[in-house]
Amino acid sequence: MIPLAAWTHAVSDIPAGGLSHERVASVEERAAIATMLGLISLAALKVTYRIARLAGGGCRLHGRLVSDLEQACIVTLDTVPEHMDETFDTEFWPDIQPGKGEQDAPVLDGRDVEPLDGGDIAAGRIIFETFAAALDPYPRTLGAEFSWQQTAGAAPEKTNPFAALAKLKGKP
């Protein structure tokens, strides 16, 4: 299950003027996110967002997430602290079928559209996906460099896939 999945809002509960919300992830939610994404720690995750009704039955979820986390350096495995400040903007529409018409849309047209499943706005899922996508995929400590060198005199051993069979040849 996706952490923050419980962060949903029923469309029927959203007033005509929209809904503003501020949430802070609990210790348990942060621990679940850290475990799922392989983080050393997730010290804070605060989100502010607004859900507005759109003409035609859709809704727009937009907001900002701020987080402090630690990942492991890909070279030294030392702790790499990171401060994240990301925005998100997604529209939810009741009659959208996933995958339909996507081949005609430009890849980066700037509009993120999701189907409105069961009359709920899945704010937590969007927030989790935004957080996961914003993580540095290759965190490095300052000055960390990977320099691989083959040891002198050691040539790579060439293997023949039939060498093992040749050893068995002549054995009863």
JSON list of C-alpha atoms in Angstrom, two decimals:
[
{"chain": "A", "resi": 1, "resn": "MET", "atom": "CA", "xyz": [0.00, 0.00, 0.00]},
{"chain": "A", "resi": 2, "resn": "ILE", "atom": "CA", "xyz": [1.22, 3.49, -0.83]},
{"chain": "A", "resi": 3, "resn": "PRO", "atom": "CA", "xyz": [2.06, 5.58, 2.23]},
{"chain": "A", "resi": 4, "resn": "LEU", "atom": "CA", "xyz": [-0.28, 8.58, 2.61]},
{"chain": "A", "resi": 5, "resn": "ALA", "atom": "CA", "xyz": [-3.05, 6.66, 0.80]},
{"chain": "A", "resi": 6, "resn": "ALA", "atom": "CA", "xyz": [-5.47, 7.74, 3.52]},
{"chain": "A", "resi": 7, "resn": "TRP", "atom": "CA", "xyz": [-4.99, 11.39, 2.52]},
{"chain": "A", "resi": 8, "resn": "THR", "atom": "CA", "xyz": [-8.09, 11.59, 0.31]},
{"chain": "A", "resi": 9, "resn": "HIS", "atom": "CA", "xyz": [-10.96, 14.02, -0.10]},
{"chain": "A", "resi": 10, "resn": "ALA", "atom": "CA", "xyz": [-14.44, 13.17, -1.34]},
{"chain": "A", "resi": 11, "resn": "VAL", "atom": "CA", "xyz": [-15.46, 15.47, -4.19]},
{"chain": "A", "resi": 12, "resn": "SER", "atom": "CA", "xyz": [-18.85, 15.86, -2.52]},
{"chain": "A", "resi": 13, "resn": "ASP", "atom": "CA", "xyz": [-17.10, 17.40, 0.53]},
{"chain": "A", "resi": 14, "resn": "ILE", "atom": "CA", "xyz": [-15.32, 20.11, -1.50]},
{"chain": "A", "resi": 15, "resn": "PRO", "atom": "CA", "xyz": [-17.23, 23.40, -1.28]},
{"chain": "A", "resi": 16, "resn": "ALA", "atom": "CA", "xyz": [-17.85, 25.55, -4.37]},
{"chain": "A", "resi": 17, "resn": "GLY", "atom": "CA", "xyz": [-15.11, 27.95, -3.24]},
{"chain": "A", "resi": 18, "resn": "GLY", "atom": "CA", "xyz": [-12.57, 25.14, -2.92]},
{"chain": "A", "resi": 19, "resn": "LEU", "atom": "CA", "xyz": [-10.75, 23.57, -0.01]},
{"chain": "A", "resi": 20, "resn": "SER", "atom": "CA", "xyz": [-7.36, 24.49, 1.45]},
{"chain": "A", "resi": 21, "resn": "HIS", "atom": "CA", "xyz": [-5.47, 22.04, 3.60]},
{"chain": "A", "resi": 22, "resn": "GLU", "atom": "CA", "xyz": [-2.17, 21.73, 5.45]},
{"chain": "A", "resi": 23, "resn": "ARG", "atom": "CA", "xyz": [-0.85, 18.35, 6.52]},
{"chain": "A", "resi": 24, "resn": "VAL", "atom": "CA", "xyz": [2.22, 17.08, 8.32]},
{"chain": "A", "resi": 25, "resn": "ALA", "atom": "CA", "xyz": [3.17, 13.43, 7.91]},
{"chain": "A", "resi": 26, "resn": "SER", "atom": "CA", "xyz": [3.16, 11.46, 11.14]},
{"chain": "A", "resi": 27, "resn": "VAL", "atom": "CA", "xyz": [6.16, 9.54, 12.44]},
{"chain": "A", "resi": 28, "resn": "GLU", "atom": "CA", "xyz": [4.60, 6.30, 11.17]},
{"chain": "A", "resi": 29, "resn": "GLU", "atom": "CA", "xyz": [3.88, 7.74, 7.73]},
{"chain": "A", "resi": 30, "resn": "ARG", "atom": "CA", "xyz": [7.42, 9.12, 7.42]},
{"chain": "A", "resi": 31, "resn": "ALA", "atom": "CA", "xyz": [8.89, 5.77, 8.49]},
{"chain": "A", "resi": 32, "resn": "ALA", "atom": "CA", "xyz": [6.79, 3.95, 5.87]},
{"chain": "A", "resi": 33, "resn": "ILE", "atom": "CA", "xyz": [7.91, 6.37, 3.15]},
{"chain": "A", "resi": 34, "resn": "ALA", "atom": "CA", "xyz": [11.56, 6.07, 4.18]},
{"chain": "A", "resi": 35, "resn": "THR", "atom": "CA", "xyz": [11.37, 2.27, 4.14]},
{"chain": "A", "resi": 36, "resn": "MET", "atom": "CA", "xyz": [9.59, 2.11, 0.79]},
{"chain": "A", "resi": 37, "resn": "LEU", "atom": "CA", "xyz": [12.04, 4.51, -0.90]},
{"chain": "A", "resi": 38, "resn": "GLY", "atom": "CA", "xyz": [15.23, 3.30, 0.81]},
{"chain": "A", "resi": 39, "resn": "LEU", "atom": "CA", "xyz": [15.95, 6.54, 2.67]},
{"chain": "A", "resi": 40, "resn": "ILE", "atom": "CA", "xyz": [18.15, 6.69, 5.75]},
{"chain": "A", "resi": 41, "resn": "SER", "atom": "CA", "xyz": [15.66, 9.04, 7.39]},
{"chain": "A", "resi": 42, "resn": "LEU", "atom": "CA", "xyz": [12.76, 11.34, 6.66]},
{"chain": "A", "resi": 43, "resn": "ALA", "atom": "CA", "xyz": [12.79, 13.97, 9.40]},
{"chain": "A", "resi": 44, "resn": "ALA", "atom": "CA", "xyz": [9.93, 16.13, 8.12]},
{"chain": "A", "resi": 45, "resn": "LEU", "atom": "CA", "xyz": [7.26, 16.19, 5.44]},
{"chain": "A", "resi": 46, "resn": "LYS", "atom": "CA", "xyz": [4.86, 19.13, 5.40]},
{"chain": "A", "resi": 47, "resn": "VAL", "atom": "CA", "xyz": [2.32, 19.72, 2.62]},
{"chain": "A", "resi": 48, "resn": "THR", "atom": "CA", "xyz": [0.00, 22.62, 1.85]},
{"chain": "A", "resi": 49, "resn": "TYR", "atom": "CA", "xyz": [-2.50, 22.25, -0.95]},
{"chain": "A", "resi": 50, "resn": "ARG", "atom": "CA", "xyz": [-5.73, 23.50, -2.43]},
{"chain": "A", "resi": 51, "resn": "ILE", "atom": "CA", "xyz": [-8.47, 21.59, -4.23]},
{"chain": "A", "resi": 52, "resn": "ALA", "atom": "CA", "xyz": [-10.66, 23.66, -6.53]},
{"chain": "A", "resi": 53, "resn": "ARG", "atom": "CA", "xyz": [-13.70, 22.60, -8.51]},
{"chain": "A", "resi": 54, "resn": "LEU", "atom": "CA", "xyz": [-13.46, 22.98, -12.30]},
{"chain": "A", "resi": 55, "resn": "ALA", "atom": "CA", "xyz": [-16.26, 23.55, -14.78]},
{"chain": "A", "resi": 56, "resn": "GLY", "atom": "CA", "xyz": [-17.37, 20.26, -16.28]},
{"chain": "A", "resi": 57, "resn": "GLY", "atom": "CA", "xyz": [-17.06, 18.16, -13.09]},
{"chain": "A", "resi": 58, "resn": "GLY", "atom": "CA", "xyz": [-13.29, 18.07, -12.65]},
{"chain": "A", "resi": 59, "resn": "CYS", "atom": "CA", "xyz": [-11.12, 19.13, -9.74]},
{"chain": "A", "resi": 60, "resn": "ARG", "atom": "CA", "xyz": [-7.65, 20.65, -9.56]},
{"chain": "A", "resi": 61, "resn": "LEU", "atom": "CA", "xyz": [-5.22, 19.72, -6.80]},
{"chain": "A", "resi": 62, "resn": "HIS", "atom": "CA", "xyz": [-2.20, 21.98, -6.50]},
{"chain": "A", "resi": 63, "resn": "GLY", "atom": "CA", "xyz": [0.22, 22.64, -3.70]},
{"chain": "A", "resi": 64, "resn": "ARG", "atom": "CA", "xyz": [3.68, 22.45, -2.26]},
{"chain": "A", "resi": 65, "resn": "LEU", "atom": "CA", "xyz": [5.61, 19.89, -0.23]},
{"chain": "A", "resi": 66, "resn": "VAL", "atom": "CA", "xyz": [8.61, 20.66, 1.94]},
{"chain": "A", "resi": 67, "resn": "SER", "atom": "CA", "xyz": [10.77, 17.93, 3.38]},
{"chain": "A", "resi": 68, "resn": "ASP", "atom": "CA", "xyz": [14.06, 17.18, 5.12]},
{"chain": "A", "resi": 69, "resn": "LEU", "atom": "CA", "xyz": [15.56, 13.77, 4.46]},
{"chain": "A", "resi": 70, "resn": "GLU", "atom": "CA", "xyz": [18.78, 11.78, 4.34]},
{"chain": "A", "resi": 71, "resn": "GLN", "atom": "CA", "xyz": [19.95, 9.36, 1.67]},
{"chain": "A", "resi": 72, "resn": "ALA", "atom": "CA", "xyz": [23.09, 7.25, 1.34]},
{"chain": "A", "resi": 73, "resn": "CYS", "atom": "CA", "xyz": [25.87, 8.50, -0.95]},
{"chain": "A", "resi": 74, "resn": "ILE", "atom": "CA", "xyz": [26.19, 6.19, -3.96]},
{"chain": "A", "resi": 75, "resn": "VAL", "atom": "CA", "xyz": [30.00, 6.28, -3.72]},
{"chain": "A", "resi": 76, "resn": "THR", "atom": "CA", "xyz": [30.89, 6.34, -0.02]},
{"chain": "A", "resi": 77, "resn": "LEU", "atom": "CA", "xyz": [27.56, 5.31, 1.60]},
{"chain": "A", "resi": 78, "resn": "ASP", "atom": "CA", "xyz": [27.90, 8.36, 3.88]},
{"chain": "A", "resi": 79, "resn": "THR", "atom": "CA", "xyz": [24.75, 10.22, 4.85]},
{"chain": "A", "resi": 80, "resn": "VAL", "atom": "CA", "xyz": [23.67, 12.90, 2.37]},
{"chain": "A", "resi": 81, "resn": "PRO", "atom": "CA", "xyz": [21.18, 15.42, 3.82]},
{"chain": "A", "resi": 82, "resn": "GLU", "atom": "CA", "xyz": [18.67, 16.94, 1.41]},
{"chain": "A", "resi": 83, "resn": "HIS", "atom": "CA", "xyz": [16.04, 19.65, 1.69]},
{"chain": "A", "resi": 84, "resn": "MET", "atom": "CA", "xyz": [13.19, 19.25, -0.75]},
{"chain": "A", "resi": 85, "resn": "ASP", "atom": "CA", "xyz": [10.77, 21.97, -1.82]},
{"chain": "A", "resi": 86, "resn": "GLU", "atom": "CA", "xyz": [8.49, 20.82, -4.67]},
{"chain": "A", "resi": 87, "resn": "THR", "atom": "CA", "xyz": [5.19, 21.88, -6.18]},
{"chain": "A", "resi": 88, "resn": "PHE", "atom": "CA", "xyz": [2.50, 19.72, -7.74]},
{"chain": "A", "resi": 89, "resn": "ASP", "atom": "CA", "xyz": [-0.51, 20.45, -9.93]},
{"chain": "A", "resi": 90, "resn": "THR", "atom": "CA", "xyz": [-2.92, 17.71, -11.02]},
{"chain": "A", "resi": 91, "resn": "GLU", "atom": "CA", "xyz": [-6.41, 17.73, -12.48]},
{"chain": "A", "resi": 92, "resn": "PHE", "atom": "CA", "xyz": [-8.91, 14.96, -11.77]},
{"chain": "A", "resi": 93, "resn": "TRP", "atom": "CA", "xyz": [-11.70, 14.24, -14.27]},
{"chain": "A", "resi": 94, "resn": "PRO", "atom": "CA", "xyz": [-14.53, 11.71, -13.95]},
{"chain": "A", "resi": 95, "resn": "ASP", "atom": "CA", "xyz": [-14.62, 10.44, -17.55]},
{"chain": "A", "resi": 96, "resn": "ILE", "atom": "CA", "xyz": [-10.91, 9.90, -18.28]},
{"chain": "A", "resi": 97, "resn": "GLN", "atom": "CA", "xyz": [-9.76, 6.45, -19.23]},
{"chain": "A", "resi": 98, "resn": "PRO", "atom": "CA", "xyz": [-6.06, 5.85, -18.51]},
{"chain": "A", "resi": 99, "resn": "GLY", "atom": "CA", "xyz": [-3.93, 5.49, -21.65]},
{"chain": "A", "resi": 100, "resn": "LYS", "atom": "CA", "xyz": [-6.59, 6.83, -24.00]},
{"chain": "A", "resi": 101, "resn": "GLY", "atom": "CA", "xyz": [-5.36, 9.65, -26.24]},
{"chain": "A", "resi": 102, "resn": "GLU", "atom": "CA", "xyz": [-1.96, 9.89, -24.53]},
{"chain": "A", "resi": 103, "resn": "GLN", "atom": "CA", "xyz": [-0.11, 9.16, -27.76]},
{"chain": "A", "resi": 104, "resn": "ASP", "atom": "CA", "xyz": [-1.41, 12.44, -29.24]},
{"chain": "A", "resi": 105, "resn": "ALA", "atom": "CA", "xyz": [-0.43, 14.64, -26.29]},
{"chain": "A", "resi": 106, "resn": "PRO", "atom": "CA", "xyz": [3.01, 16.24, -26.13]},
{"chain": "A", "resi": 107, "resn": "VAL", "atom": "CA", "xyz": [5.22, 14.54, -23.55]},
{"chain": "A", "resi": 108, "resn": "LEU", "atom": "CA", "xyz": [5.83, 17.67, -21.50]},
{"chain": "A", "resi": 109, "resn": "ASP", "atom": "CA", "xyz": [2.66, 19.65, -22.06]},
{"chain": "A", "resi": 110, "resn": "GLY", "atom": "CA", "xyz": [2.66, 20.71, -18.39]},
{"chain": "A", "resi": 111, "resn": "ARG", "atom": "CA", "xyz": [-0.73, 19.27, -17.55]},
{"chain": "A", "resi": 112, "resn": "ASP", "atom": "CA", "xyz": [-1.07, 16.24, -15.29]},
{"chain": "A", "resi": 113, "resn": "VAL", "atom": "CA", "xyz": [-4.51, 14.63, -15.57]},
{"chain": "A", "resi": 114, "resn": "GLU", "atom": "CA", "xyz": [-5.80, 11.70, -13.51]},
{"chain": "A", "resi": 115, "resn": "PRO", "atom": "CA", "xyz": [-9.08, 9.78, -13.53]},
{"chain": "A", "resi": 116, "resn": "LEU", "atom": "CA", "xyz": [-11.46, 10.57, -10.69]},
{"chain": "A", "resi": 117, "resn": "ASP", "atom": "CA", "xyz": [-11.94, 7.11, -9.18]},
{"chain": "A", "resi": 118, "resn": "GLY", "atom": "CA", "xyz": [-14.89, 6.58, -6.87]},
{"chain": "A", "resi": 119, "resn": "GLY", "atom": "CA", "xyz": [-15.46, 10.29, -6.34]},
{"chain": "A", "resi": 120, "resn": "ASP", "atom": "CA", "xyz": [-12.29, 10.75, -4.27]},
{"chain": "A", "resi": 121, "resn": "ILE", "atom": "CA", "xyz": [-9.31, 13.03, -4.81]},
{"chain": "A", "resi": 122, "resn": "ALA", "atom": "CA", "xyz": [-6.23, 10.93, -3.99]},
{"chain": "A", "resi": 123, "resn": "ALA", "atom": "CA", "xyz": [-4.11, 13.78, -2.62]},
{"chain": "A", "resi": 124, "resn": "GLY", "atom": "CA", "xyz": [-1.81, 11.44, -0.69]},
{"chain": "A", "resi": 125, "resn": "ARG", "atom": "CA", "xyz": [-0.94, 9.39, -3.77]},
{"chain": "A", "resi": 126, "resn": "ILE", "atom": "CA", "xyz": [-0.09, 12.50, -5.77]},
{"chain": "A", "resi": 127, "resn": "ILE", "atom": "CA", "xyz": [2.02, 13.84, -2.90]},
{"chain": "A", "resi": 128, "resn": "PHE", "atom": "CA", "xyz": [3.87, 10.53, -2.51]},
{"chain": "A", "resi": 129, "resn": "GLU", "atom": "CA", "xyz": [4.54, 10.29, -6.27]},
{"chain": "A", "resi": 130, "resn": "THR", "atom": "CA", "xyz": [5.77, 13.90, -6.35]},
{"chain": "A", "resi": 131, "resn": "PHE", "atom": "CA", "xyz": [8.08, 13.22, -3.42]},
{"chain": "A", "resi": 132, "resn": "ALA", "atom": "CA", "xyz": [9.46, 9.99, -4.91]},
{"chain": "A", "resi": 133, "resn": "ALA", "atom": "CA", "xyz": [10.06, 11.58, -8.32]},
{"chain": "A", "resi": 134, "resn": "ALA", "atom": "CA", "xyz": [11.88, 14.56, -6.79]},
{"chain": "A", "resi": 135, "resn": "LEU", "atom": "CA", "xyz": [14.42, 12.44, -4.91]},
{"chain": "A", "resi": 136, "resn": "ASP", "atom": "CA", "xyz": [18.00, 12.70, -6.12]},
{"chain": "A", "resi": 137, "resn": "PRO", "atom": "CA", "xyz": [18.56, 9.33, -7.84]},
{"chain": "A", "resi": 138, "resn": "TYR", "atom": "CA", "xyz": [22.35, 9.55, -7.34]},
{"chain": "A", "resi": 139, "resn": "PRO", "atom": "CA", "xyz": [23.02, 11.33, -4.04]},
{"chain": "A", "resi": 140, "resn": "ARG", "atom": "CA", "xyz": [26.70, 12.10, -3.47]},
{"chain": "A", "resi": 141, "resn": "THR", "atom": "CA", "xyz": [28.65, 13.64, -0.64]},
{"chain": "A", "resi": 142, "resn": "LEU", "atom": "CA", "xyz": [30.63, 16.72, -1.60]},
{"chain": "A", "resi": 143, "resn": "GLY", "atom": "CA", "xyz": [33.82, 15.68, -3.40]},
{"chain": "A", "resi": 144, "resn": "ALA", "atom": "CA", "xyz": [32.98, 11.98, -3.59]},
{"chain": "A", "resi": 145, "resn": "GLU", "atom": "CA", "xyz": [34.32, 10.41, -6.77]},
{"chain": "A", "resi": 146, "resn": "PHE", "atom": "CA", "xyz": [34.27, 6.88, -8.02]},
{"chain": "A", "resi": 147, "resn": "SER", "atom": "CA", "xyz": [37.48, 5.87, -9.74]},
{"chain": "A", "resi": 148, "resn": "TRP", "atom": "CA", "xyz": [37.69, 2.30, -10.85]},
{"chain": "A", "resi": 149, "resn": "GLN", "atom": "CA", "xyz": [41.01, 0.88, -11.94]},
{"chain": "A", "resi": 150, "resn": "GLN", "atom": "CA", "xyz": [41.83, -2.60, -13.06]},
{"chain": "A", "resi": 151, "resn": "THR", "atom": "CA", "xyz": [44.71, -4.06, -11.09]},
{"chain": "A", "resi": 152, "resn": "ALA", "atom": "CA", "xyz": [47.99, -4.12, -12.97]},
{"chain": "A", "resi": 153, "resn": "GLY", "atom": "CA", "xyz": [48.91, -7.37, -14.65]},
{"chain": "A", "resi": 154, "resn": "ALA", "atom": "CA", "xyz": [45.52, -8.93, -14.18]},
{"chain": "A", "resi": 155, "resn": "ALA", "atom": "CA", "xyz": [44.05, -9.44, -17.60]},
{"chain": "A", "resi": 156, "resn": "PRO", "atom": "CA", "xyz": [40.41, -10.37, -17.78]},
{"chain": "A", "resi": 157, "resn": "GLU", "atom": "CA", "xyz": [40.06, -14.12, -17.99]},
{"chain": "A", "resi": 158, "resn": "LYS", "atom": "CA", "xyz": [38.52, -15.29, -21.22]},
{"chain": "A", "resi": 159, "resn": "THR", "atom": "CA", "xyz": [36.13, -18.13, -20.73]},
{"chain": "A", "resi": 160, "resn": "ASN", "atom": "CA", "xyz": [34.81, -20.54, -23.25]},
{"chain": "A", "resi": 161, "resn": "PRO", "atom": "CA", "xyz": [31.25, -21.70, -22.67]},
{"chain": "A", "resi": 162, "resn": "PHE", "atom": "CA", "xyz": [32.26, -25.23, -23.75]},
{"chain": "A", "resi": 163, "resn": "ALA", "atom": "CA", "xyz": [35.27, -25.46, -21.42]},
{"chain": "A", "resi": 164, "resn": "ALA", "atom": "CA", "xyz": [33.27, -27.26, -18.73]},
{"chain": "A", "resi": 165, "resn": "LEU", "atom": "CA", "xyz": [32.01, -29.79, -21.28]},
{"chain": "A", "resi": 166, "resn": "ALA", "atom": "CA", "xyz": [35.55, -30.38, -22.59]},
{"chain": "A", "resi": 167, "resn": "LYS", "atom": "CA", "xyz": [36.64, -31.37, -19.07]},
{"chain": "A", "resi": 168, "resn": "LEU", "atom": "CA", "xyz": [33.90, -34.01, -18.96]},
{"chain": "A", "resi": 169, "resn": "LYS", "atom": "CA", "xyz": [34.89, -35.45, -22.33]},
{"chain": "A", "resi": 170, "resn": "GLY", "atom": "CA", "xyz": [36.36, -38.90, -21.95]},
{"chain": "A", "resi": 171, "resn": "LYS", "atom": "CA", "xyz": [34.92, -39.48, -18.46]},
{"chain": "A", "resi": 172, "resn": "PRO", "atom": "CA", "xyz": [32.54, -42.43, -18.08]}
]
